[in-house]
Amino acid sequence: MIGASGTAVGTQFGALMIFMLLLLAVIEIPLICYLLVPAKTHAVMERVHNWMRTYRLQITQAIVSFTGVMLLFEGVTSL
């Protein structure tokens, strides 16, 4: 999506860097919290895991629907 946006290379690079920072934050924040407060972090992660297992189908449907809408939007706007 970033590469196909047709914007300037600098803008695409900036968007890619922001995406990577957010992606790494999702991974790094729980790891840092686990080092600082392992018991509480484990309890929170267990609740998140159970919630995701409960709503796995709805989460998958939302992701697929969002991706489909974005691809449809890109296709219609490029006509």
CSV table of C-alpha atoms in Angstrom, one decimal:
chain,number,residue,atom,x,y,z
A,1,MET,CA,0.0,0.0,0.0
A,2,ILE,CA,2.8,2.4,0.9
A,3,GLY,CA,4.8,1.6,-2.3
A,4,ALA,CA,1.7,1.8,-4.5
A,5,SER,CA,0.5,5.1,-3.1
A,6,GLY,CA,2.2,7.1,-5.8
A,7,THR,CA,3.4,9.8,-3.3
A,8,ALA,CA,6.9,11.1,-3.2
A,9,VAL,CA,9.7,8.8,-2.1
A,10,GLY,CA,10.4,10.7,1.0
A,11,THR,CA,6.8,10.5,2.1
A,12,GLN,CA,6.7,6.7,1.4
A,13,PHE,CA,9.9,6.3,3.4
A,14,GLY,CA,8.5,8.3,6.3
A,15,ALA,CA,5.3,6.2,6.3
A,16,LEU,CA,7.4,3.0,6.2
A,17,MET,CA,9.4,4.2,9.2
A,18,ILE,CA,6.3,5.1,11.2
A,19,PHE,CA,4.8,1.7,10.4
A,20,MET,CA,8.0,-0.1,11.5
A,21,LEU,CA,8.2,1.9,14.8
A,22,LEU,CA,4.6,1.1,15.6
A,23,LEU,CA,5.1,-2.6,14.8
A,24,LEU,CA,8.2,-2.7,17.0
A,25,ALA,CA,6.4,-0.9,19.8
A,26,VAL,CA,3.7,-3.7,19.8
A,27,ILE,CA,6.5,-6.2,20.3
A,28,GLU,CA,8.9,-4.3,22.5
A,29,ILE,CA,6.5,-2.8,25.1
A,30,PRO,CA,5.3,-6.2,26.5
A,31,LEU,CA,8.9,-7.4,26.6
A,32,ILE,CA,10.1,-4.4,28.6
A,33,CYS,CA,7.1,-4.7,30.9
A,34,TYR,CA,7.8,-8.4,31.4
A,35,LEU,CA,11.3,-7.5,32.5
A,36,LEU,CA,10.1,-4.8,34.9
A,37,VAL,CA,6.9,-6.5,36.3
A,38,PRO,CA,6.8,-10.1,35.3
A,39,ALA,CA,3.8,-11.3,37.3
A,40,LYS,CA,1.5,-8.5,36.4
A,41,THR,CA,2.5,-8.6,32.7
A,42,HIS,CA,1.9,-12.3,32.6
A,43,ALA,CA,-1.6,-11.8,34.1
A,44,VAL,CA,-2.4,-9.1,31.5
A,45,MET,CA,-1.1,-11.1,28.6
A,46,GLU,CA,-3.1,-14.2,29.8
A,47,ARG,CA,-6.3,-12.1,29.7
A,48,VAL,CA,-5.4,-10.7,26.2
A,49,HIS,CA,-4.7,-14.2,25.0
A,50,ASN,CA,-8.0,-15.6,26.4
A,51,TRP,CA,-9.9,-12.7,24.8
A,52,MET,CA,-8.3,-13.3,21.4
A,53,ARG,CA,-9.1,-17.0,21.6
A,54,THR,CA,-12.7,-16.2,22.4
A,55,TYR,CA,-13.1,-13.7,19.5
A,56,ARG,CA,-10.7,-15.3,17.0
A,57,LEU,CA,-13.3,-15.6,14.3
A,58,GLN,CA,-14.6,-12.1,14.6
A,59,ILE,CA,-11.0,-10.7,14.7
A,60,THR,CA,-10.2,-12.6,11.5
A,61,GLN,CA,-13.3,-11.5,9.8
A,62,ALA,CA,-12.6,-7.8,10.7
A,63,ILE,CA,-9.0,-8.0,9.4
A,64,VAL,CA,-10.1,-9.7,6.1
A,65,SER,CA,-13.0,-7.2,5.7
A,66,PHE,CA,-10.7,-4.2,6.3
A,67,THR,CA,-8.2,-5.6,3.8
A,68,GLY,CA,-10.9,-6.2,1.2
A,69,VAL,CA,-12.3,-2.7,1.6
A,70,MET,CA,-8.9,-1.1,1.3
A,71,LEU,CA,-8.1,-3.1,-1.8
A,72,LEU,CA,-11.5,-2.3,-3.3
A,73,PHE,CA,-10.9,1.4,-2.5
A,74,GLU,CA,-7.5,1.3,-4.2
A,75,GLY,CA,-8.9,-0.4,-7.2
A,76,VAL,CA,-11.8,2.0,-7.6
A,77,THR,CA,-9.7,5.1,-7.2
A,78,SER,CA,-7.1,3.9,-9.8
A,79,LEU,CA,-9.8,3.7,-12.5
